Amino acid sequence: MAQRGRRNVWVTSGIGAAAVAGVVGFGAWQAMEKPAIASVSPDPDGAVASAAPQLRVNLSNIDRVSDLSVQVDGADVTPAVRGAKGTLLIPTEGLKDGLHRAHVRFRTDNVFARTVERSWQFTVDTKAPEMALKSPANDAISTKRAVVFEGTAEPGSTVAVAWKGGSRSTTATPGGKFRLRARLPEGLTATRVTARDKAGNTTASDGEVIVDTIAPTITVASPKGGATLTATDTPLVTGTIGRDKPELLTFGVTVNGRQTVSIPGAAGVGAAPLADGATTTVASSTPAAGLSIEGKSFQLDPGALPQGKNVVEIWVKDAAGNVARKRMRLFVDSTNEFGEHDMVVGATGDDAKALNERLKGLGLLRGKVTATFTKRTRNALVAYQKRRSVKPTGVVDQKTRDAMVGKIVVDLSERTLRLYRDGKVFKRYKVAVGQPAYPTPTGTFKVVNKQVDPTWMPPSSPWAKGLGPIPPGPGNPLGTRWIGTSAPAVGIHGTYADYSIGTAASHGCMRMHIPDVEDLYKYVSVGMPVVINP
């Protein structure tokens, strides 16, 4: 009788070997056709994604087995085994994720292989592999067709990127990282990144990538390269955009290597047309007014350009970072007032002469003083900037002007006005200040305008009710010079009433002897700080 847990199984293999036995002898035939287990499934040390995999044992040279014993994880499952076409089929169920062992043993009537057995192990893994795509982000824009996909995934898993027309794959490192390059077509491409583990479980991430390797095109109509600007230092830039939609671009200006403007195109859609530049006394640090777009045409305010020779670059950038540039040289000579505007090499006129005189007086510029900002001027300016702990740019920029031009400090209690340069008192004057009923405001202000031989205009104040304008001349309350400040209706001016200097006699302004205000006027520039202390 057969032992308990063992059974005999007929396995139809379709082998007509009986005829051979009659020719070569039964023993020789059995030696040549030795029974064996050809293969098993799942593969040894393999993995399956099911908790109820059907195990397969593929037999070789076997028609019938006896005393069959099959165990899975030590449990006898022999009664459930079925045979079909040279194969033993072993059903399972309820296997937990992890490592499992199978053992098959049986007897045959072959004298050379009475007992045949096989043990192997496999893994059940029903969980999808972890995967996180670090880049590219969904809807990412690439300026290169070779797009890098990288992230983390289950160690040893196969990571593939697929898109219409192609795919690439790699294996996650033992540390769980992956990185591969996929050459995508120009334009919008749908991609799928898939991680497949050893058991066949998959995790997928769908996304879209935009490949844009073509820069936008730009045409600048004005100003023309090589132009000399004498009426304004804020020229209006006009031009057109080629194939791209202007509202999807970023518009910018770079002046002498420094970016001064960067405006999203969307901000210019529907904006009112910009006015062309005109002579201005606004300091060069004033930002650009903006951008106006109509169809494919644009108007761009580059901001105030420095006096002198400038390299101006108008550029547009698409969402992918492709940039189109138009470079031009512009010479600006729109003012002679030193301290009101930035200055670079090439500037000419009284403002350049005043700069050279300042540098000469400080012992930094050698030789004859000219009315041109030369390379020699630039070298002396760099030395000045280093001395004053200002970034040595070789450009008369805002910080350099603040240090070089200085500031006005008024002490109301002393009735004194001091002009500071380079941190030291450069000039000192006596002034008249506001009456108790019309006190001079205290705080920090700045010079906003300057006038020679001004016309007095009555302010909107009760004390001036019924008064009219007074033209320049001896009867003018402002004397010969007006230096307006950002304090409402308050400025520094001359007076023919010399006796009032040193007293609290004005309606809020700071009065000076006419020779004194004419002297101060030469050193004051628009934008200069004015500090009024109690």
PDB file of C-alpha atoms in Angstrom, residues 143-393:
ATOM      1  CA  THR A 143      15.168  73.819 -23.757  1.00  0.00           C
ATOM      2  CA  LYS A 144      16.771  70.507 -24.753  1.00  0.00           C
ATOM      3  CA  ARG A 145      15.296  67.487 -26.469  1.00  0.00           C
ATOM      4  CA  ALA A 146      17.274  65.169 -24.184  1.00  0.00           C
ATOM      5  CA  VAL A 147      15.112  65.388 -21.055  1.00  0.00           C
ATOM      6  CA  VAL A 148      16.413  63.877 -17.818  1.00  0.00           C
ATOM      7  CA  PHE A 149      13.963  61.816 -15.781  1.00  0.00           C
ATOM      8  CA  GLU A 150      15.112  61.105 -12.249  1.00  0.00           C
ATOM      9  CA  GLY A 151      13.651  60.084  -8.935  1.00  0.00           C
ATOM     10  CA  THR A 152      13.403  57.200  -6.491  1.00  0.00           C
ATOM     11  CA  ALA A 153      11.939  53.719  -6.864  1.00  0.00           C
ATOM     12  CA  GLU A 154      12.062  50.298  -5.252  1.00  0.00           C
ATOM     13  CA  PRO A 155      15.672  49.063  -5.453  1.00  0.00           C
ATOM     14  CA  GLY A 156      16.143  46.694  -8.379  1.00  0.00           C
ATOM     15  CA  SER A 157      12.869  47.631 -10.063  1.00  0.00           C
ATOM     16  CA  THR A 158      12.824  48.396 -13.773  1.00  0.00           C
ATOM     17  CA  VAL A 159      11.941  52.026 -14.463  1.00  0.00           C
ATOM     18  CA  ALA A 160      10.769  52.921 -17.947  1.00  0.00           C
ATOM     19  CA  VAL A 161       9.743  56.162 -19.644  1.00  0.00           C
ATOM     20  CA  ALA A 162       7.388  55.766 -22.569  1.00  0.00           C
ATOM     21  CA  TRP A 163       5.971  58.288 -25.042  1.00  0.00           C
ATOM     22  CA  LYS A 164       4.444  58.102 -28.465  1.00  0.00           C
ATOM     23  CA  GLY A 165       7.225  56.915 -30.681  1.00  0.00           C
ATOM     24  CA  GLY A 166       9.740  55.740 -28.104  1.00  0.00           C
ATOM     25  CA  SER A 167      10.746  54.489 -24.689  1.00  0.00           C
ATOM     26  CA  ARG A 168      13.791  54.192 -22.433  1.00  0.00           C
ATOM     27  CA  SER A 169      14.388  52.074 -19.343  1.00  0.00           C
ATOM     28  CA  THR A 170      16.878  51.583 -16.541  1.00  0.00           C
ATOM     29  CA  THR A 171      17.198  49.738 -13.230  1.00  0.00           C
ATOM     30  CA  ALA A 172      16.837  51.463  -9.873  1.00  0.00           C
ATOM     31  CA  THR A 173      20.078  51.367  -7.891  1.00  0.00           C
ATOM     32  CA  PRO A 174      20.450  49.472  -4.596  1.00  0.00           C
ATOM     33  CA  GLY A 175      19.939  52.869  -2.988  1.00  0.00           C
ATOM     34  CA  GLY A 176      16.595  53.249  -4.757  1.00  0.00           C
ATOM     35  CA  LYS A 177      17.517  55.967  -7.257  1.00  0.00           C
ATOM     36  CA  PHE A 178      17.079  56.140 -11.001  1.00  0.00           C
ATOM     37  CA  ARG A 179      18.126  58.525 -13.737  1.00  0.00           C
ATOM     38  CA  LEU A 180      17.705  58.260 -17.490  1.00  0.00           C
ATOM     39  CA  ARG A 181      17.573  60.488 -20.549  1.00  0.00           C
ATOM     40  CA  ALA A 182      14.738  60.427 -23.033  1.00  0.00           C
ATOM     41  CA  ARG A 183      15.016  62.244 -26.349  1.00  0.00           C
ATOM     42  CA  LEU A 184      11.576  63.773 -26.773  1.00  0.00           C
ATOM     43  CA  PRO A 185      10.177  65.508 -29.858  1.00  0.00           C
ATOM     44  CA  GLU A 186       9.683  69.275 -30.099  1.00  0.00           C
ATOM     45  CA  GLY A 187       6.426  70.466 -28.561  1.00  0.00           C
ATOM     46  CA  LEU A 188       4.050  68.936 -26.007  1.00  0.00           C
ATOM     47  CA  THR A 189       4.605  65.243 -25.275  1.00  0.00           C
ATOM     48  CA  ALA A 190       2.590  62.956 -22.992  1.00  0.00           C
ATOM     49  CA  THR A 191       4.857  60.659 -20.964  1.00  0.00           C
ATOM     50  CA  ARG A 192       4.363  57.701 -18.657  1.00  0.00           C
ATOM     51  CA  VAL A 193       6.990  56.681 -16.116  1.00  0.00           C
ATOM     52  CA  THR A 194       6.535  53.108 -14.852  1.00  0.00           C
ATOM     53  CA  ALA A 195       8.337  51.178 -12.126  1.00  0.00           C
ATOM     54  CA  ARG A 196       8.000  47.367 -12.379  1.00  0.00           C
ATOM     55  CA  ASP A 197       9.249  45.161  -9.564  1.00  0.00           C
ATOM     56  CA  LYS A 198      10.522  41.590  -9.782  1.00  0.00           C
ATOM     57  CA  ALA A 199       7.020  40.193  -9.226  1.00  0.00           C
ATOM     58  CA  GLY A 200       5.537  42.254 -12.058  1.00  0.00           C
ATOM     59  CA  ASN A 201       3.707  44.803  -9.895  1.00  0.00           C
ATOM     60  CA  THR A 202       3.745  48.275 -11.436  1.00  0.00           C
ATOM     61  CA  THR A 203       3.417  51.894 -10.391  1.00  0.00           C
ATOM     62  CA  ALA A 204       2.938  54.535 -13.058  1.00  0.00           C
ATOM     63  CA  SER A 205       3.038  58.328 -13.237  1.00  0.00           C
ATOM     64  CA  ASP A 206       1.620  60.209 -16.209  1.00  0.00           C
ATOM     65  CA  GLY A 207       2.682  63.702 -17.155  1.00  0.00           C
ATOM     66  CA  GLU A 208       3.402  66.116 -19.966  1.00  0.00           C
ATOM     67  CA  VAL A 209       6.663  67.717 -20.986  1.00  0.00           C
ATOM     68  CA  ILE A 210       7.085  70.644 -23.335  1.00  0.00           C
ATOM     69  CA  VAL A 211      10.272  70.699 -25.383  1.00  0.00           C
ATOM     70  CA  ASP A 212      11.039  74.169 -26.721  1.00  0.00           C
ATOM     71  CA  THR A 213      14.466  74.556 -28.271  1.00  0.00           C
ATOM     72  CA  ILE A 214      13.638  77.500 -30.530  1.00  0.00           C
ATOM     73  CA  ALA A 215      14.176  81.062 -29.286  1.00  0.00           C
ATOM     74  CA  PRO A 216      11.586  83.768 -29.990  1.00  0.00           C
ATOM     75  CA  THR A 217      12.331  86.423 -32.589  1.00  0.00           C
ATOM     76  CA  ILE A 218      12.379  90.158 -31.961  1.00  0.00           C
ATOM     77  CA  THR A 219      12.711  93.225 -34.178  1.00  0.00           C
ATOM     78  CA  VAL A 220      13.486  96.635 -32.648  1.00  0.00           C
ATOM     79  CA  ALA A 221      12.249  99.588 -34.695  1.00  0.00           C
ATOM     80  CA  SER A 222      13.480 102.384 -32.438  1.00  0.00           C
ATOM     81  CA  PRO A 223      15.711 103.761 -31.164  1.00  0.00           C
ATOM     82  CA  LYS A 224      18.207 103.036 -33.893  1.00  0.00           C
ATOM     83  CA  GLY A 225      21.593 101.698 -32.879  1.00  0.00           C
ATOM     84  CA  GLY A 226      24.290 104.369 -32.782  1.00  0.00           C
ATOM     85  CA  ALA A 227      21.822 107.180 -32.088  1.00  0.00           C
ATOM     86  CA  THR A 228      22.694 110.196 -29.929  1.00  0.00           C
ATOM     87  CA  LEU A 229      19.984 111.154 -27.448  1.00  0.00           C
ATOM     88  CA  THR A 230      19.999 114.807 -26.455  1.00  0.00           C
ATOM     89  CA  ALA A 231      16.324 115.421 -25.638  1.00  0.00           C
ATOM     90  CA  THR A 232      15.837 112.545 -23.228  1.00  0.00           C
ATOM     91  CA  ASP A 233      17.649 109.839 -21.313  1.00  0.00           C
ATOM     92  CA  THR A 234      14.518 107.622 -21.291  1.00  0.00           C
ATOM     93  CA  PRO A 235      13.952 106.607 -24.922  1.00  0.00           C
ATOM     94  CA  LEU A 236      10.863 104.564 -25.763  1.00  0.00           C
ATOM     95  CA  VAL A 237      11.767 101.177 -27.254  1.00  0.00           C
ATOM     96  CA  THR A 238       9.363  99.937 -29.937  1.00  0.00           C
ATOM     97  CA  GLY A 239       9.403  96.694 -31.881  1.00  0.00           C
ATOM     98  CA  THR A 240       7.627  93.498 -32.898  1.00  0.00           C
ATOM     99  CA  ILE A 241       7.672  89.832 -31.869  1.00  0.00           C
ATOM    100  CA  GLY A 242       7.826  86.962 -34.379  1.00  0.00           C
ATOM    101  CA  ARG A 243       6.181  83.542 -33.968  1.00  0.00           C
ATOM    102  CA  ASP A 244       5.617  83.587 -30.194  1.00  0.00           C
ATOM    103  CA  LYS A 245       2.706  85.177 -28.377  1.00  0.00           C
ATOM    104  CA  PRO A 246       4.059  88.341 -26.695  1.00  0.00           C
ATOM    105  CA  GLU A 247       1.887  87.818 -23.598  1.00  0.00           C
ATOM    106  CA  LEU A 248       3.713  84.530 -22.916  1.00  0.00           C
ATOM    107  CA  LEU A 249       7.163  86.124 -22.999  1.00  0.00           C
ATOM    108  CA  THR A 250       9.212  88.133 -20.519  1.00  0.00           C
ATOM    109  CA  PHE A 251      10.546  91.472 -21.778  1.00  0.00           C
ATOM    110  CA  GLY A 252      13.773  92.914 -20.414  1.00  0.00           C
ATOM    111  CA  VAL A 253      16.504  95.499 -20.823  1.00  0.00           C
ATOM    112  CA  THR A 254      20.165  95.234 -19.900  1.00  0.00           C
ATOM    113  CA  VAL A 255      22.223  98.430 -19.800  1.00  0.00           C
ATOM    114  CA  ASN A 256      26.005  98.178 -19.764  1.00  0.00           C
ATOM    115  CA  GLY A 257      25.810  94.607 -18.522  1.00  0.00           C
ATOM    116  CA  ARG A 258      23.311  95.310 -15.730  1.00  0.00           C
ATOM    117  CA  GLN A 259      19.688  94.202 -16.001  1.00  0.00           C
ATOM    118  CA  THR A 260      17.404  97.177 -15.435  1.00  0.00           C
ATOM    119  CA  VAL A 261      14.025  95.882 -16.599  1.00  0.00           C
ATOM    120  CA  SER A 262      12.191  92.547 -16.476  1.00  0.00           C
ATOM    121  CA  ILE A 263       8.433  92.601 -17.120  1.00  0.00           C
ATOM    122  CA  PRO A 264       6.039  89.707 -17.868  1.00  0.00           C
ATOM    123  CA  GLY A 265       4.414  90.146 -21.266  1.00  0.00           C
ATOM    124  CA  ALA A 266       0.994  89.530 -19.739  1.00  0.00           C
ATOM    125  CA  ALA A 267       1.376  92.807 -17.816  1.00  0.00           C
ATOM    126  CA  GLY A 268       1.552  94.743 -21.068  1.00  0.00           C
ATOM    127  CA  VAL A 269      -1.586  93.341 -22.693  1.00  0.00           C
ATOM    128  CA  GLY A 270      -4.331  95.956 -22.582  1.00  0.00           C
ATOM    129  CA  ALA A 271      -1.977  98.578 -21.099  1.00  0.00           C
ATOM    130  CA  ALA A 272      -2.208 102.128 -22.436  1.00  0.00           C
ATOM    131  CA  PRO A 273       0.443 103.118 -24.994  1.00  0.00           C
ATOM    132  CA  LEU A 274       3.545 104.590 -23.381  1.00  0.00           C
ATOM    133  CA  ALA A 275       4.548 108.196 -23.928  1.00  0.00           C
ATOM    134  CA  ASP A 276       7.869 108.826 -25.597  1.00  0.00           C
ATOM    135  CA  GLY A 277      10.642 110.099 -23.311  1.00  0.00           C
ATOM    136  CA  ALA A 278      11.217 113.783 -22.798  1.00  0.00           C
ATOM    137  CA  THR A 279      13.774 115.886 -20.999  1.00  0.00           C
ATOM    138  CA  THR A 280      13.569 114.858 -17.380  1.00  0.00           C
ATOM    139  CA  THR A 281      15.086 115.654 -14.030  1.00  0.00           C
ATOM    140  CA  VAL A 282      14.165 112.286 -12.546  1.00  0.00           C
ATOM    141  CA  ALA A 283      17.123 110.401 -11.090  1.00  0.00           C
ATOM    142  CA  SER A 284      18.497 107.492 -13.133  1.00  0.00           C
ATOM    143  CA  SER A 285      17.528 104.949 -10.498  1.00  0.00           C
ATOM    144  CA  THR A 286      13.856 105.459 -11.364  1.00  0.00           C
ATOM    145  CA  PRO A 287      12.428 102.091 -12.533  1.00  0.00           C
ATOM    146  CA  ALA A 288      10.904 101.576 -15.966  1.00  0.00           C
ATOM    147  CA  ALA A 289       7.340 102.753 -16.327  1.00  0.00           C
ATOM    148  CA  GLY A 290       6.234  99.567 -18.009  1.00  0.00           C
ATOM    149  CA  LEU A 291       5.268  97.708 -21.111  1.00  0.00           C
ATOM    150  CA  SER A 292       2.468  98.049 -23.638  1.00  0.00           C
ATOM    151  CA  ILE A 293       1.538  95.281 -26.098  1.00  0.00           C
ATOM    152  CA  GLU A 294      -0.869  95.411 -29.017  1.00  0.00           C
ATOM    153  CA  GLY A 295      -0.930  92.335 -31.232  1.00  0.00           C
ATOM    154  CA  LYS A 296       2.666  91.513 -32.084  1.00  0.00           C
ATOM    155  CA  SER A 297       3.890  95.068 -31.423  1.00  0.00           C
ATOM    156  CA  PHE A 298       5.323  96.311 -28.152  1.00  0.00           C
ATOM    157  CA  GLN A 299       6.472  99.497 -26.448  1.00  0.00           C
ATOM    158  CA  LEU A 300       8.997  99.164 -23.623  1.00  0.00           C
ATOM    159  CA  ASP A 301      10.301 101.767 -21.179  1.00  0.00           C
ATOM    160  CA  PRO A 302      13.964 100.952 -20.464  1.00  0.00           C
ATOM    161  CA  GLY A 303      14.252 103.430 -17.604  1.00  0.00           C
ATOM    162  CA  ALA A 304      16.760 106.284 -17.493  1.00  0.00           C
ATOM    163  CA  LEU A 305      20.036 105.611 -19.322  1.00  0.00           C
ATOM    164  CA  PRO A 306      23.326 106.946 -17.947  1.00  0.00           C
ATOM    165  CA  GLN A 307      24.878 109.976 -19.562  1.00  0.00           C
ATOM    166  CA  GLY A 308      27.560 108.821 -22.001  1.00  0.00           C
ATOM    167  CA  LYS A 309      28.141 105.755 -24.156  1.00  0.00           C
ATOM    168  CA  ASN A 310      25.812 102.876 -23.407  1.00  0.00           C
ATOM    169  CA  VAL A 311      25.486  99.312 -24.626  1.00  0.00           C
ATOM    170  CA  VAL A 312      21.749  98.576 -24.452  1.00  0.00           C
ATOM    171  CA  GLU A 313      20.362  95.088 -24.935  1.00  0.00           C
ATOM    172  CA  ILE A 314      16.642  94.544 -25.499  1.00  0.00           C
ATOM    173  CA  TRP A 315      15.696  90.911 -24.867  1.00  0.00           C
ATOM    174  CA  VAL A 316      12.682  88.624 -24.716  1.00  0.00           C
ATOM    175  CA  LYS A 317      12.605  85.228 -23.024  1.00  0.00           C
ATOM    176  CA  ASP A 318      10.092  82.429 -23.496  1.00  0.00           C
ATOM    177  CA  ALA A 319       8.847  80.083 -20.787  1.00  0.00           C
ATOM    178  CA  ALA A 320      11.553  77.546 -21.628  1.00  0.00           C
ATOM    179  CA  GLY A 321      14.283  80.116 -21.057  1.00  0.00           C
ATOM    180  CA  ASN A 322      15.195  80.649 -24.719  1.00  0.00           C
ATOM    181  CA  VAL A 323      16.279  84.256 -25.196  1.00  0.00           C
ATOM    182  CA  ALA A 324      16.352  86.535 -28.230  1.00  0.00           C
ATOM    183  CA  ARG A 325      18.492  89.680 -27.963  1.00  0.00           C
ATOM    184  CA  LYS A 326      18.946  92.907 -29.878  1.00  0.00           C
ATOM    185  CA  ARG A 327      21.998  94.922 -28.898  1.00  0.00           C
ATOM    186  CA  MET A 328      22.636  98.561 -29.740  1.00  0.00           C
ATOM    187  CA  ARG A 329      24.912 101.408 -28.727  1.00  0.00           C
ATOM    188  CA  LEU A 330      23.294 104.651 -27.605  1.00  0.00           C
ATOM    189  CA  PHE A 331      25.045 107.885 -26.681  1.00  0.00           C
ATOM    190  CA  VAL A 332      23.151 109.991 -24.132  1.00  0.00           C
ATOM    191  CA  ASP A 333      23.882 113.686 -23.582  1.00  0.00           C
ATOM    192  CA  SER A 334      20.613 115.126 -22.281  1.00  0.00           C
ATOM    193  CA  THR A 335      21.773 117.172 -19.285  1.00  0.00           C
ATOM    194  CA  ASN A 336      24.679 119.212 -17.970  1.00  0.00           C
ATOM    195  CA  GLU A 337      23.601 118.990 -14.322  1.00  0.00           C
ATOM    196  CA  PHE A 338      26.059 116.881 -12.334  1.00  0.00           C
ATOM    197  CA  GLY A 339      24.518 114.542  -9.769  1.00  0.00           C
ATOM    198  CA  GLU A 340      21.063 114.177 -11.300  1.00  0.00           C
ATOM    199  CA  HIS A 341      21.809 111.205 -13.549  1.00  0.00           C
ATOM    200  CA  ASP A 342      24.049 108.184 -13.821  1.00  0.00           C
ATOM    201  CA  MET A 343      27.187 108.701 -15.913  1.00  0.00           C
ATOM    202  CA  VAL A 344      29.464 106.331 -17.795  1.00  0.00           C
ATOM    203  CA  VAL A 345      32.522 106.655 -20.016  1.00  0.00           C
ATOM    204  CA  GLY A 346      31.767 108.948 -22.938  1.00  0.00           C
ATOM    205  CA  ALA A 347      29.596 111.473 -21.107  1.00  0.00           C
ATOM    206  CA  THR A 348      30.369 115.064 -22.104  1.00  0.00           C
ATOM    207  CA  GLY A 349      29.426 118.552 -20.947  1.00  0.00           C
ATOM    208  CA  ASP A 350      29.372 120.477 -17.709  1.00  0.00           C
ATOM    209  CA  ASP A 351      28.315 117.425 -15.701  1.00  0.00           C
ATOM    210  CA  ALA A 352      31.376 115.487 -16.861  1.00  0.00           C
ATOM    211  CA  LYS A 353      33.562 118.524 -16.157  1.00  0.00           C
ATOM    212  CA  ALA A 354      32.119 118.815 -12.636  1.00  0.00           C
ATOM    213  CA  LEU A 355      32.925 115.150 -12.039  1.00  0.00           C
ATOM    214  CA  ASN A 356      36.504 115.601 -13.167  1.00  0.00           C
ATOM    215  CA  GLU A 357      36.851 118.696 -10.985  1.00  0.00           C
ATOM    216  CA  ARG A 358      35.592 116.741  -7.955  1.00  0.00           C
ATOM    217  CA  LEU A 359      38.054 113.933  -8.594  1.00  0.00           C
ATOM    218  CA  LYS A 360      40.868 116.437  -9.237  1.00  0.00           C
ATOM    219  CA  GLY A 361      40.099 118.227  -5.968  1.00  0.00           C
ATOM    220  CA  LEU A 362      40.320 114.921  -4.102  1.00  0.00           C
ATOM    221  CA  GLY A 363      43.747 114.230  -5.588  1.00  0.00           C
ATOM    222  CA  LEU A 364      42.530 111.226  -7.553  1.00  0.00           C
ATOM    223  CA  LEU A 365      42.666 112.627 -11.078  1.00  0.00           C
ATOM    224  CA  ARG A 366      45.907 113.847 -12.570  1.00  0.00           C
ATOM    225  CA  GLY A 367      46.349 116.151 -15.521  1.00  0.00           C
ATOM    226  CA  LYS A 368      44.076 118.689 -17.126  1.00  0.00           C
ATOM    227  CA  VAL A 369      40.378 118.823 -16.242  1.00  0.00           C
ATOM    228  CA  THR A 370      38.236 118.254 -19.332  1.00  0.00           C
ATOM    229  CA  ALA A 371      34.510 118.140 -20.044  1.00  0.00           C
ATOM    230  CA  THR A 372      34.600 114.433 -20.999  1.00  0.00           C
ATOM    231  CA  PHE A 373      34.199 111.274 -18.907  1.00  0.00           C
ATOM    232  CA  THR A 374      37.304 109.401 -20.108  1.00  0.00           C
ATOM    233  CA  LYS A 375      38.923 106.107 -19.123  1.00  0.00           C
ATOM    234  CA  ARG A 376      41.230 108.231 -16.953  1.00  0.00           C
ATOM    235  CA  THR A 377      38.121 109.569 -15.219  1.00  0.00           C
ATOM    236  CA  ARG A 378      36.852 106.037 -14.731  1.00  0.00           C
ATOM    237  CA  ASN A 379      40.090 104.919 -13.070  1.00  0.00           C
ATOM    238  CA  ALA A 380      39.974 107.887 -10.701  1.00  0.00           C
ATOM    239  CA  LEU A 381      36.292 107.172  -9.984  1.00  0.00           C
ATOM    240  CA  VAL A 382      37.059 103.547  -9.076  1.00  0.00           C
ATOM    241  CA  ALA A 383      39.679 104.805  -6.611  1.00  0.00           C
ATOM    242  CA  TYR A 384      37.091 107.186  -5.122  1.00  0.00           C
ATOM    243  CA  GLN A 385      34.509 104.419  -4.802  1.00  0.00           C
ATOM    244  CA  LYS A 386      36.970 102.173  -2.989  1.00  0.00           C
ATOM    245  CA  ARG A 387      37.845 105.027  -0.635  1.00  0.00           C
ATOM    246  CA  ARG A 388      34.158 105.568   0.162  1.00  0.00           C
ATOM    247  CA  SER A 389      33.397 101.810   0.476  1.00  0.00           C
ATOM    248  CA  VAL A 390      31.121 101.966  -2.559  1.00  0.00           C
ATOM    249  CA  LYS A 391      31.108  99.088  -5.044  1.00  0.00           C
ATOM    250  CA  PRO A 392      33.875 100.017  -7.533  1.00  0.00           C
ATOM    251  CA  THR A 393      31.836  99.958 -10.735  1.00  0.00           C
TER     252      THR A 393
END
